[in-house]
XYZ file of C-alpha atoms in Angstrom:
726
model
C 2.282 37.956 30.502
C 3.780 34.562 29.713
C 0.306 33.181 28.918
C -0.226 35.939 26.338
C 3.155 35.262 24.740
C 2.562 31.510 24.592
C -0.825 31.903 22.904
C 0.570 34.380 20.372
C 3.455 31.987 19.756
C 0.996 29.123 19.172
C -0.901 31.263 16.646
C 2.242 32.339 14.765
C 3.555 28.771 14.598
C 0.228 27.478 13.293
C -0.041 30.199 10.638
C 3.496 29.403 9.482
C 2.660 25.691 9.568
C -0.447 26.324 7.447
C 1.563 28.201 4.819
C 4.202 25.460 4.767
C 1.831 22.548 4.208
C -0.210 24.561 1.707
C 2.898 25.175 -0.416
C 4.444 21.718 -0.013
C 1.285 19.651 -0.445
C -1.318 20.018 -3.149
C -3.414 17.014 -2.117
C -7.125 17.703 -1.674
C -7.233 16.052 1.754
C -4.903 18.748 3.140
C -7.504 21.515 2.597
C -9.795 20.547 5.529
C -6.731 20.320 7.786
C -5.668 23.816 6.731
C -9.123 25.133 7.669
C -8.935 23.475 11.086
C -5.426 24.854 11.653
C -6.536 28.390 10.800
C -9.465 28.139 13.232
C -7.068 27.015 15.986
C -4.695 29.917 15.265
C -7.581 32.427 15.442
C -8.777 30.896 18.731
C -5.229 31.261 20.119
C -5.092 34.938 19.074
C -8.482 35.728 20.650
C -7.414 33.857 23.777
C -4.223 35.937 23.987
C -6.269 39.117 23.535
C -8.744 38.180 26.275
C -5.888 37.453 28.698
C -4.188 40.739 27.845
C -7.381 42.776 28.312
C -7.886 41.151 31.699
C -4.965 43.261 32.946
C -7.072 46.392 32.318
C -10.250 45.045 33.983
C -12.386 45.914 30.942
C -15.112 43.276 31.170
C -17.121 44.529 28.189
C -14.282 44.241 25.654
C -13.183 41.003 27.305
C -16.680 39.558 26.842
C -16.834 40.631 23.181
C -13.479 39.012 22.425
C -14.483 35.987 24.484
C -17.677 35.639 22.464
C -15.704 35.683 19.216
C -13.230 33.140 20.618
C -16.041 30.791 21.629
C -17.660 31.203 18.203
C -14.373 30.263 16.515
C -14.148 27.327 18.905
C -17.634 26.169 17.910
C -16.768 26.459 14.204
C -13.584 24.499 14.905
C -15.617 21.753 16.598
C -18.078 21.595 13.682
C -15.243 21.380 11.155
C -13.486 18.693 13.197
C -16.670 16.598 13.347
C -17.175 16.970 9.580
C -13.506 16.097 9.032
C -14.036 12.819 10.890
C -17.388 12.055 9.256
C -16.115 12.607 5.703
C -12.654 11.059 6.221
C -10.870 10.059 3.996
C -12.795 11.569 1.047
C -13.580 15.199 1.757
C -16.399 16.089 -0.615
C -19.049 18.601 0.408
C -22.731 17.953 -0.279
C -26.129 19.161 0.911
C -25.921 17.189 4.166
C -22.524 18.592 5.150
C -23.674 22.138 4.423
C -26.864 21.582 6.448
C -24.755 20.135 9.286
C -22.632 23.292 9.367
C -25.609 25.670 9.175
C -27.481 23.946 12.022
C -24.618 23.712 14.504
C -22.984 27.053 13.704
C -26.432 28.672 13.888
C -26.941 27.055 17.271
C -23.599 28.473 18.466
C -24.529 31.953 17.217
C -27.819 31.814 19.125
C -26.152 30.691 22.367
C -23.257 33.160 22.210
C -25.120 36.252 21.007
C -28.435 35.818 22.817
C -27.818 33.592 25.836
C -24.266 34.596 26.814
C -23.375 36.861 29.745
C -19.617 37.320 30.054
C -16.112 35.923 29.758
C -13.441 37.316 32.054
C -9.937 36.165 32.905
C -8.474 36.767 36.358
C -5.283 35.635 38.022
C -7.345 34.305 40.956
C -9.911 32.259 38.992
C -8.520 31.842 35.469
C -11.147 31.812 32.723
C -14.653 32.413 34.042
C -17.538 32.081 31.573
C -21.151 32.729 32.519
C -24.319 32.194 30.555
C -27.994 32.759 31.086
C -29.928 30.005 32.852
C -32.052 27.627 30.821
C -35.763 27.361 31.591
C -36.224 23.587 31.669
C -39.591 21.960 32.348
C -37.909 19.450 34.629
C -35.267 19.678 37.315
C -32.266 17.411 37.712
C -31.516 16.256 41.222
C -28.133 17.460 42.448
C -27.836 20.110 39.735
C -28.640 23.614 40.922
C -28.899 25.412 37.618
C -28.145 24.519 33.966
C -27.038 27.425 31.787
C -26.840 27.868 28.064
C -23.047 27.703 28.333
C -23.411 24.206 29.785
C -25.277 23.294 26.612
C -22.442 24.875 24.587
C -19.883 22.698 26.397
C -21.927 19.549 25.848
C -22.411 20.185 22.117
C -19.068 21.633 21.032
C -16.577 20.113 23.438
C -18.169 16.708 23.981
C -20.929 15.764 21.530
C -19.576 16.834 18.117
C -16.033 15.482 18.670
C -17.580 12.287 20.083
C -19.722 11.852 16.955
C -16.574 12.234 14.865
C -14.631 9.736 16.980
C -17.439 7.153 16.847
C -17.622 7.433 13.050
C -13.859 6.899 12.885
C -14.082 3.841 15.121
C -16.623 2.323 12.731
C -14.359 3.075 9.751
C -11.365 1.708 11.612
C -13.192 -1.539 12.385
C -14.348 -2.023 8.789
C -11.147 -0.856 7.067
C -8.931 -3.513 5.508
C -5.759 -1.495 4.903
C -3.438 -1.330 7.901
C -2.169 2.138 7.072
C -5.751 3.431 6.771
C -6.577 2.085 10.216
C -3.446 3.648 11.649
C -4.316 6.982 10.023
C -7.751 6.735 11.638
C -6.141 5.940 14.985
C -4.077 9.141 14.857
C -7.233 11.157 14.126
C -9.023 9.584 17.097
C -6.030 10.281 19.335
C -6.190 13.951 18.339
C -9.604 14.235 20.047
C -8.475 12.197 23.055
C -5.470 14.505 23.506
C -7.678 17.607 23.446
C -10.104 16.142 25.992
C -7.215 15.040 28.200
C -5.417 18.386 28.181
C -8.658 20.357 28.615
C -9.610 18.212 31.603
C -6.139 18.329 33.166
C -5.777 22.110 32.844
C -9.305 22.727 34.148
C -8.685 20.463 37.150
C -5.314 22.078 37.959
C -6.720 25.584 37.525
C -9.700 25.019 39.821
C -7.897 22.851 42.387
C -4.785 24.959 42.885
C -5.316 28.754 43.022
C -1.629 29.361 42.317
C -2.135 27.750 38.889
C -5.478 29.389 38.109
C -4.236 30.939 34.852
C -3.101 27.592 33.462
C -6.504 26.999 31.875
C -5.623 29.750 29.356
C -3.156 27.247 27.869
C -5.968 25.024 26.566
C -4.757 26.025 23.081
C -1.730 23.751 23.612
C -4.110 20.802 23.297
C -5.459 22.208 20.040
C -1.914 22.583 18.677
C -1.183 18.931 19.479
C -4.476 18.010 17.814
C -3.352 19.731 14.598
C -0.024 17.882 14.665
C -1.776 14.540 15.140
C -4.134 15.293 12.246
C -1.186 16.217 10.039
C 0.521 12.957 10.957
C -2.669 11.126 10.048
C -2.982 12.829 6.661
C 0.664 12.380 5.680
C 1.083 8.823 6.958
C 1.593 6.756 3.810
C 3.315 3.688 5.258
C 2.221 1.650 8.225
C 4.256 1.142 11.355
C 4.574 -2.014 13.405
C 2.870 -1.425 16.761
C 4.608 -4.439 18.300
C 7.991 -3.142 17.202
C 7.189 0.231 18.764
C 6.236 -1.439 22.060
C 9.354 -3.605 21.963
C 11.479 -0.496 21.346
C 9.901 1.179 24.377
C 10.592 -1.960 26.381
C 14.208 -1.977 25.233
C 14.551 1.655 26.240
C 13.202 0.802 29.693
C 15.462 -2.159 30.435
C 18.464 -0.530 28.746
C 18.313 2.808 30.542
C 15.527 3.193 33.123
C 15.637 -0.277 34.709
C 19.259 -0.044 35.839
C 18.939 3.628 36.784
C 15.872 2.963 38.973
C 17.539 0.031 40.745
C 20.699 2.071 41.286
C 18.615 4.900 42.751
C 16.732 2.545 45.078
C 20.012 0.979 46.205
C 21.454 4.426 46.897
C 18.430 5.339 49.021
C 18.673 2.076 51.004
C 22.387 2.529 51.705
C 22.166 6.249 52.420
C 22.079 5.845 56.244
C 25.556 4.255 56.072
C 27.113 7.267 54.378
C 27.584 9.328 57.548
C 28.711 6.581 59.924
C 30.543 4.182 57.565
C 31.407 6.026 54.321
C 33.926 3.419 53.137
C 31.449 0.579 53.501
C 28.801 2.748 51.845
C 30.978 3.248 48.744
C 32.032 -0.410 48.578
C 28.511 -1.776 49.025
C 27.126 0.688 46.511
C 29.764 -0.112 43.868
C 29.233 -3.836 44.421
C 25.480 -3.371 44.139
C 25.808 -1.342 40.936
C 28.009 -4.091 39.472
C 25.344 -6.689 40.292
C 22.657 -4.449 38.751
C 24.699 -4.070 35.556
C 25.164 -7.845 35.317
C 21.438 -8.404 35.842
C 20.625 -5.747 33.243
C 23.044 -7.252 30.722
C 21.643 -10.761 31.079
C 18.060 -9.491 31.033
C 18.725 -7.565 27.833
C 20.380 -10.623 26.298
C 17.427 -12.811 27.278
C 14.861 -10.378 25.889
C 16.806 -9.965 22.648
C 16.637 -13.713 22.173
C 12.918 -13.832 22.948
C 12.119 -10.886 20.702
C 14.424 -11.514 17.784
C 11.449 -11.712 15.443
C 10.415 -8.225 16.502
C 13.831 -6.698 15.925
C 13.065 -4.038 13.335
C 16.712 -3.059 12.862
C 17.540 -5.996 10.631
C 18.947 -4.182 7.609
C 22.621 -4.989 8.182
C 21.844 -8.589 9.122
C 19.751 -9.068 5.980
C 22.442 -7.527 3.787
C 25.121 -9.794 5.236
C 22.998 -12.882 4.615
C 22.078 -11.882 1.056
C 25.716 -11.092 0.295
C 26.770 -14.524 1.577
C 24.614 -16.448 -0.925
C 26.809 -18.842 -2.909
C 25.502 -18.866 -6.473
C 27.778 -21.785 -7.341
C 25.366 -24.121 -5.546
C 22.557 -25.772 -7.470
C 19.581 -23.645 -8.405
C 17.323 -25.381 -5.855
C 19.808 -24.758 -3.044
C 20.267 -21.102 -4.000
C 16.514 -20.526 -4.198
C 15.844 -22.220 -0.872
C 18.632 -20.208 0.777
C 17.058 -16.991 -0.496
C 13.615 -17.946 0.809
C 14.989 -19.063 4.192
C 16.841 -15.767 4.587
C 13.737 -13.729 3.795
C 11.442 -15.750 6.049
C 13.841 -15.800 8.989
C 14.970 -12.177 8.787
C 11.716 -10.512 7.748
C 9.463 -13.043 9.520
C 7.171 -13.201 6.488
C 4.536 -15.876 6.068
C 5.189 -16.542 2.380
C 7.578 -15.806 -0.469
C 6.516 -15.949 -4.113
C 8.975 -15.314 -6.941
C 7.510 -14.753 -10.402
C 9.797 -14.540 -13.428
C 9.186 -13.703 -17.084
C 9.534 -17.192 -18.558
C 7.595 -16.369 -21.696
C 7.386 -12.990 -23.326
C 5.264 -10.418 -21.433
C 4.003 -12.948 -18.867
C 5.189 -13.634 -15.317
C 5.121 -17.254 -14.182
C 5.828 -18.798 -10.783
C 9.506 -19.706 -10.431
C 9.172 -20.410 -6.715
C 6.263 -20.447 -4.291
C 6.340 -21.258 -0.599
C 2.553 -21.756 -0.632
C 2.081 -23.696 -3.869
C 0.749 -20.647 -5.696
C -0.217 -21.240 -9.317
C -0.746 -18.028 -11.239
C 0.343 -16.316 -14.439
C 0.399 -12.531 -14.602
C 0.404 -10.463 -17.804
C 2.888 -7.600 -17.849
C 0.795 -5.472 -20.210
C -1.402 -3.988 -17.477
C -2.115 -0.489 -16.222
C -0.617 -1.385 -12.845
C 2.803 -2.315 -14.153
C 2.803 0.650 -16.550
C 2.049 2.991 -13.661
C 4.786 1.487 -11.475
C 7.304 1.925 -14.280
C 6.226 5.501 -14.988
C 6.296 6.382 -11.283
C 9.651 4.616 -10.858
C 8.269 2.522 -7.981
C 10.106 -0.728 -7.355
C 8.792 -1.364 -3.831
C 5.053 -1.319 -3.096
C 3.152 -2.262 0.055
C -0.501 -3.211 0.007
C -1.037 -0.686 2.777
C 0.064 2.075 0.364
C -2.832 1.654 -2.024
C -5.462 3.759 -0.293
C -3.074 6.284 1.249
C -0.865 7.141 -1.735
C -2.583 9.187 -4.439
C -0.229 7.787 -7.105
C -2.166 4.510 -7.069
C -5.644 6.045 -7.331
C -6.076 5.089 -10.981
C -5.210 1.422 -10.382
C -6.436 0.858 -6.812
C -8.738 -2.038 -7.639
C -6.297 -3.668 -10.054
C -3.374 -3.376 -7.633
C -5.466 -4.667 -4.727
C -6.507 -7.616 -6.883
C -2.844 -8.335 -7.648
C -2.011 -8.540 -3.940
C -5.073 -10.682 -3.217
C -4.331 -13.028 -6.110
C -0.792 -13.598 -4.814
C -1.869 -13.517 -1.129
C 0.845 -10.986 -0.404
C 1.330 -7.681 1.416
C 4.446 -6.370 -0.355
C 6.031 -6.604 -3.775
C 9.466 -5.801 -5.151
C 9.558 -5.111 -8.876
C 12.625 -6.516 -10.658
C 13.380 -4.622 -13.838
C 16.023 -3.665 -16.354
C 15.198 -0.102 -17.290
C 11.558 -0.320 -18.383
C 11.656 -4.077 -18.845
C 10.111 -6.010 -15.949
C 11.592 -9.501 -15.740
C 10.331 -10.538 -12.325
C 8.402 -9.690 -9.173
C 9.107 -10.802 -5.609
C 5.922 -11.060 -3.522
C 6.122 -11.178 0.293
C 3.257 -12.346 2.482
C 2.052 -10.857 5.749
C 4.425 -10.842 8.707
C 3.910 -13.820 10.969
C 4.053 -11.664 14.091
C 1.048 -9.686 12.887
C 3.078 -6.522 12.410
C 2.716 -4.198 9.464
C 5.287 -3.351 6.817
C 6.825 -0.115 8.062
C 8.848 2.828 6.787
C 11.941 0.965 7.934
C 10.984 -2.047 5.802
C 10.410 0.220 2.811
C 13.795 1.939 3.182
C 15.550 -1.402 3.690
C 14.021 -2.929 0.555
C 15.015 0.164 -1.417
C 18.587 0.136 -0.086
C 19.040 -3.603 -0.673
C 17.265 -3.627 -4.024
C 20.498 -4.632 -5.772
C 20.524 -7.989 -3.973
C 16.913 -8.694 -4.912
C 17.741 -7.732 -8.489
C 20.644 -10.193 -8.650
C 18.486 -12.943 -7.121
C 15.767 -12.360 -9.699
C 18.204 -12.183 -12.568
C 19.843 -15.406 -11.436
C 16.478 -17.166 -11.261
C 15.513 -15.861 -14.679
C 18.671 -17.295 -16.191
C 18.180 -20.572 -14.356
C 14.468 -20.963 -15.067
C 14.366 -19.671 -18.638
C 16.656 -22.080 -20.413
C 16.468 -20.265 -23.760
C 18.079 -17.190 -22.249
C 21.254 -18.966 -21.267
C 21.372 -21.254 -24.261
C 21.211 -24.640 -22.571
C 18.683 -27.449 -22.380
C 19.813 -28.702 -18.982
C 17.366 -27.711 -16.281
C 19.710 -28.295 -13.371
C 22.531 -26.028 -14.464
C 25.083 -23.854 -12.773
C 26.493 -20.623 -14.140
C 29.243 -22.514 -15.908
C 31.794 -21.504 -18.502
C 29.532 -22.873 -21.242
C 26.756 -20.472 -20.248
C 29.111 -17.527 -19.900
C 30.532 -18.296 -23.325
C 27.064 -18.426 -24.872
C 26.280 -15.037 -23.349
C 29.632 -13.633 -24.474
C 28.944 -14.707 -28.025
C 25.623 -12.878 -28.053
C 27.083 -9.840 -29.822
C 26.457 -7.898 -33.019
C 29.473 -8.726 -35.143
C 30.608 -5.569 -36.923
C 29.903 -6.117 -40.597
C 31.423 -3.166 -42.424
C 33.885 -3.217 -45.320
C 36.019 -0.539 -43.676
C 37.092 -2.625 -40.700
C 38.308 -5.992 -39.539
C 37.427 -6.678 -35.894
C 38.725 -9.413 -33.608
C 38.435 -10.069 -29.908
C 39.155 -12.592 -27.201
C 37.768 -12.904 -23.669
C 39.155 -15.658 -21.457
C 38.240 -16.443 -17.846
C 41.075 -17.632 -15.654
C 38.882 -19.952 -13.600
C 36.058 -20.830 -15.968
C 33.864 -18.129 -14.435
C 34.737 -14.467 -14.586
C 33.505 -10.934 -14.800
C 35.086 -9.724 -18.040
C 33.154 -9.233 -21.247
C 33.351 -7.831 -24.746
C 30.336 -6.557 -26.627
C 29.535 -4.956 -29.976
C 26.108 -3.363 -30.398
C 24.742 -2.282 -33.750
C 23.020 1.100 -33.815
C 22.911 1.496 -37.603
C 24.915 0.071 -40.484
C 27.369 2.949 -40.021
C 27.473 3.194 -36.222
C 28.384 0.611 -33.580
C 28.948 0.642 -29.833
C 32.015 -1.260 -28.652
C 32.470 -2.216 -24.981
C 35.215 -4.007 -23.097
C 34.652 -4.392 -19.365
C 36.114 -5.941 -16.240
C 33.637 -6.350 -13.369
C 35.197 -6.539 -9.916
C 35.191 -9.848 -8.100
C 35.760 -13.449 -9.042
C 33.702 -16.495 -9.864
C 29.955 -16.701 -10.046
C 29.236 -13.327 -8.421
C 31.373 -11.470 -10.956
C 29.809 -13.542 -13.752
C 26.315 -12.653 -12.582
C 27.172 -8.959 -12.508
C 28.734 -9.251 -15.952
C 25.615 -10.887 -17.411
C 23.414 -8.210 -15.867
C 25.531 -5.318 -17.137
C 25.839 -6.760 -20.619
C 22.066 -6.938 -20.831
C 21.506 -3.549 -19.197
C 23.745 -1.707 -21.644
C 21.514 -2.831 -24.500
C 18.413 -1.893 -22.520
C 19.740 1.591 -21.806
C 20.609 2.095 -25.462
C 16.935 1.671 -26.286
C 16.155 4.524 -23.884
C 18.881 7.049 -24.654
C 20.686 8.192 -27.764
C 23.310 10.180 -25.871
C 26.661 8.389 -25.641
C 27.778 10.036 -22.396
C 24.369 9.551 -20.792
C 24.654 5.829 -21.528
C 27.806 5.625 -19.414
C 26.183 7.715 -16.676
C 23.226 5.329 -16.551
C 25.493 2.284 -16.374
C 27.448 3.884 -13.536
C 24.291 4.759 -11.606
C 22.934 1.252 -12.049
C 26.158 -0.312 -10.747
C 26.197 2.017 -7.777
C 22.529 1.624 -6.837
C 21.521 -1.850 -8.033
C 24.498 -4.200 -7.921
C 25.923 -5.502 -4.636
C 28.128 -3.075 -2.745
C 31.738 -3.212 -3.824
C 30.895 -3.923 -7.470
C 32.853 -1.778 -9.939
C 33.452 -1.754 -13.674
C 36.765 -0.938 -15.306
C 36.485 -0.723 -19.048
C 36.035 1.236 -22.241
C 32.950 2.455 -24.088
C 33.505 3.373 -27.731
C 31.207 4.617 -30.487
C 32.584 3.950 -33.966
C 31.120 6.097 -36.741
C 32.158 4.673 -40.109
C 30.514 7.485 -42.029
C 32.646 10.090 -40.262
C 35.642 7.723 -39.870
C 35.751 8.650 -36.193
C 35.814 6.770 -32.907
C 34.350 8.466 -29.825
C 35.333 6.828 -26.572
C 35.086 7.135 -22.796
C 37.791 5.600 -20.663
C 36.205 4.035 -17.590
C 39.394 2.719 -16.066
C 40.683 0.567 -18.919
C 44.436 0.150 -18.310
C 45.486 0.567 -21.928
C 44.072 1.682 -25.274
C 46.644 1.531 -28.068
C 46.523 3.052 -31.528
C 48.828 2.222 -34.397
C 49.038 5.201 -36.741
C 50.158 4.175 -40.216
C 51.269 7.690 -41.108
C 53.846 7.682 -38.284
C 54.369 3.903 -38.147
C 54.129 4.071 -34.380
C 51.993 2.576 -31.583
C 50.857 5.070 -28.944
C 48.592 5.040 -25.906
C 45.443 7.141 -26.235
C 43.360 6.050 -23.240
C 44.101 9.114 -21.098
C 42.694 9.392 -17.594
C 39.758 7.193 -16.698
C 37.327 6.695 -13.839
C 36.116 3.273 -12.765
C 32.313 3.087 -12.700
C 30.410 2.358 -9.507
C 32.333 4.451 -6.966
C 30.042 7.498 -7.003
C 26.430 8.058 -8.048
C 27.098 10.855 -10.530
C 29.997 10.717 -12.985
C 28.692 13.371 -15.375
C 31.467 15.794 -14.387
C 34.344 13.327 -14.315
C 33.886 11.219 -17.449
C 34.962 12.779 -20.719
C 34.169 11.878 -24.294
C 37.264 11.810 -26.500
C 37.540 11.190 -30.195
C 40.130 9.984 -32.634
C 40.105 10.091 -36.431
C 40.562 6.719 -38.129
C 42.499 6.397 -41.359
C 43.280 3.404 -43.599
C 45.895 1.201 -41.950
C 45.222 2.446 -38.419
C 44.790 -0.166 -35.677
C 43.024 0.125 -32.319
C 43.778 -2.368 -29.521
C 42.115 -2.289 -26.082
C 42.859 -4.725 -23.276
C 42.123 -5.352 -19.603
C 44.608 -5.554 -16.737
C 44.718 -9.343 -17.067
C 47.053 -8.818 -20.028
C 49.114 -5.892 -18.748
C 49.600 -6.958 -15.129
C 50.064 -10.742 -15.433
C 53.510 -11.751 -14.191
C 56.076 -14.327 -15.176
C 57.552 -16.837 -12.747
C 60.224 -14.249 -11.926
C 57.584 -11.685 -10.979
C 58.012 -9.539 -14.095
C 54.769 -8.048 -15.504
C 53.881 -8.593 -19.154
C 53.596 -4.827 -19.493
C 52.519 -2.400 -22.176
C 55.783 -2.562 -24.130
C 55.196 -6.196 -25.073
C 51.660 -5.329 -26.215
C 52.997 -2.541 -28.423
C 55.662 -4.858 -29.807
C 53.067 -7.546 -30.589
C 50.924 -5.022 -32.467
C 53.929 -4.009 -34.588
C 54.960 -7.560 -35.344
C 51.483 -8.922 -36.146
C 49.768 -6.014 -37.884
C 49.769 -7.917 -41.169
C 47.506 -10.589 -39.696
C 43.710 -10.355 -39.357
C 42.418 -8.636 -36.223
C 41.193 -11.927 -34.768
C 44.698 -13.404 -35.087
C 46.244 -10.327 -33.468
C 44.045 -10.773 -30.370
C 44.821 -14.489 -30.152
C 48.556 -13.874 -30.602
C 48.515 -11.614 -27.537
C 46.872 -14.405 -25.529
C 49.416 -16.972 -26.744
C 52.344 -14.669 -26.025
C 51.030 -14.080 -22.504
C 50.760 -17.823 -21.809
C 54.284 -18.345 -23.099
C 55.560 -15.426 -21.005
C 53.946 -16.526 -17.736
C 54.644 -20.247 -18.243
C 51.615 -21.027 -16.099
C 47.848 -20.898 -16.090
C 46.191 -17.506 -16.085
C 45.528 -16.015 -12.660
C 43.322 -13.209 -13.939
C 40.687 -12.865 -16.639
C 41.852 -11.516 -19.981
C 40.033 -9.566 -22.711
C 41.366 -7.957 -25.884
C 39.686 -6.070 -28.736
C 41.525 -5.400 -31.994
C 40.115 -3.123 -34.714
C 41.912 -2.733 -38.049
C 40.750 0.129 -40.273
C 41.013 -1.222 -43.813
C 39.450 1.229 -46.168
C 38.336 4.826 -46.158
C 35.361 5.452 -48.393
C 34.859 9.123 -49.071
C 31.350 10.482 -48.953
């Protein structure tokens, strides 16, 4: 009964599997697999029925069901052969139809005109008999050849073999690694079926107690379906050497020591009865020696196979995070390349940056590559639209997304002699591409590589952005080629703002770095003559790393504004970018404000700014209006925790925002400057221009602390001068 249940279970699982892949996948190449899976499920059901009927000794019904099962098996074999012959483009034509008609017709003739019976017994398993063939010649050693022998040759051996041979030819001529690995899985599906069929037949005929085991031949067909599904859905190659190394590690980590311990136990077993104490001592000592041998062997093999260690993600992240951007540009670039070549074991690294508008030029090449790539191509447009930042050459033929640009994308990889690319972009603006050559160990770029590049994309982004600012001198406003990210550069970037030019307001600001390099910034962005975005931000960290993040964010905010008109969505995008693209541990505390001069209203979102003051002329009082705020970069989605607030602006009102460098700086006695002193300064200096008010706060802080600044400081002051009624 168990054989009936197992076959029914196989059929149910396959039918469910067919429905699942049909719903989840709409790719055309899945359709032939669905047909094969349905044939296998029907074969399993007929097999279960024939086994069940065998309990009632009804040979006629058993033979009818057996005939139908064998016919389904023949149709399965024909479809499998066609699947292999047409792979990977499954398009029917006259030849494929003729192929089906000929071989299915042949099966019909054999099974309906030259077939005797199919019975299943517990003593003999499956027994199939066919009519003898009248051959003009006799074969020595063969008593009688039946039509069922011809059936076996055609549908179990010949047709699958034709399919496998065609796949071997395609595998040998294919250039894409993933395509060859897909083909390998398809070939293995036939090998598995042959192996299981042969094993079950041998066991069934050699051991009478296991005679019924040949009714489980459907298990081989189920495994075949799973292998075919793996082949169809495989979109990224795997490193065969890494797989073998992993198996080796498993052996010497677990099996090696266990086997030696077992052998030692067997050798010492005679001592257990006569000398139990010595047995325990010798065994424990032996196990200790085995553990020491295993430890040193594992250590030795790790050293020999370090290039094949696929679990490099943490190591790569640590090395990328340790890059010191205060070194010269040549040193930084060489460090980056060394890290990539040593950790990824790649043969080449090419970094192309947008040095002139809409063209990528070589900023670094480990092979002396000289090439210029236009950005206005279908390939780059498709990658942007599909939101693909990491692409492997092995993806091109297996991923349907690239079908429209297969030749162009292949040409891009060939031109750069690379196997992988990482797109560096700000929103929809591509500013660089990192090309990686083939792995020196001959391995393929795997799913693990893909996930690692995606997870560490922020580090690649920062590297590219750094190189863009180093290589493209016009961006950073300096004519010195060998520059560092100095205070002069930061100042030039800070001054790249849209000064608010509106008769209703007077705006002043100050942003000072405590140690020449810092992560604070102030920005004003013009939307229209009547609407401006105002940002004050403090990026976590110190020195060059904070400065790099600041430069990136300042640029990204403007990029995002070209993509969205929603104020809250802008902040959400900035938060998501910090979380996903900047190095881990990067956060932004600040304020985003939208000033609408037509409506005399300021909309603002507090993102962790310590203080936002408002002087209200009507009440002659300075109050805090910042409310609760959430620092950006802690979580992916801040849509539910950031709130847009608004305040009406009237003539004489003053808005002052500042970072914690002003509020928290301490005097020599350890007393913080505090909010009260800021409020007092606003009261005392409100008659001065906004620019003077910001500078007065800086001067008062220096006088209060009596020492150099220990933290960066930024202040924005906005004085509302005139209210023009519509």
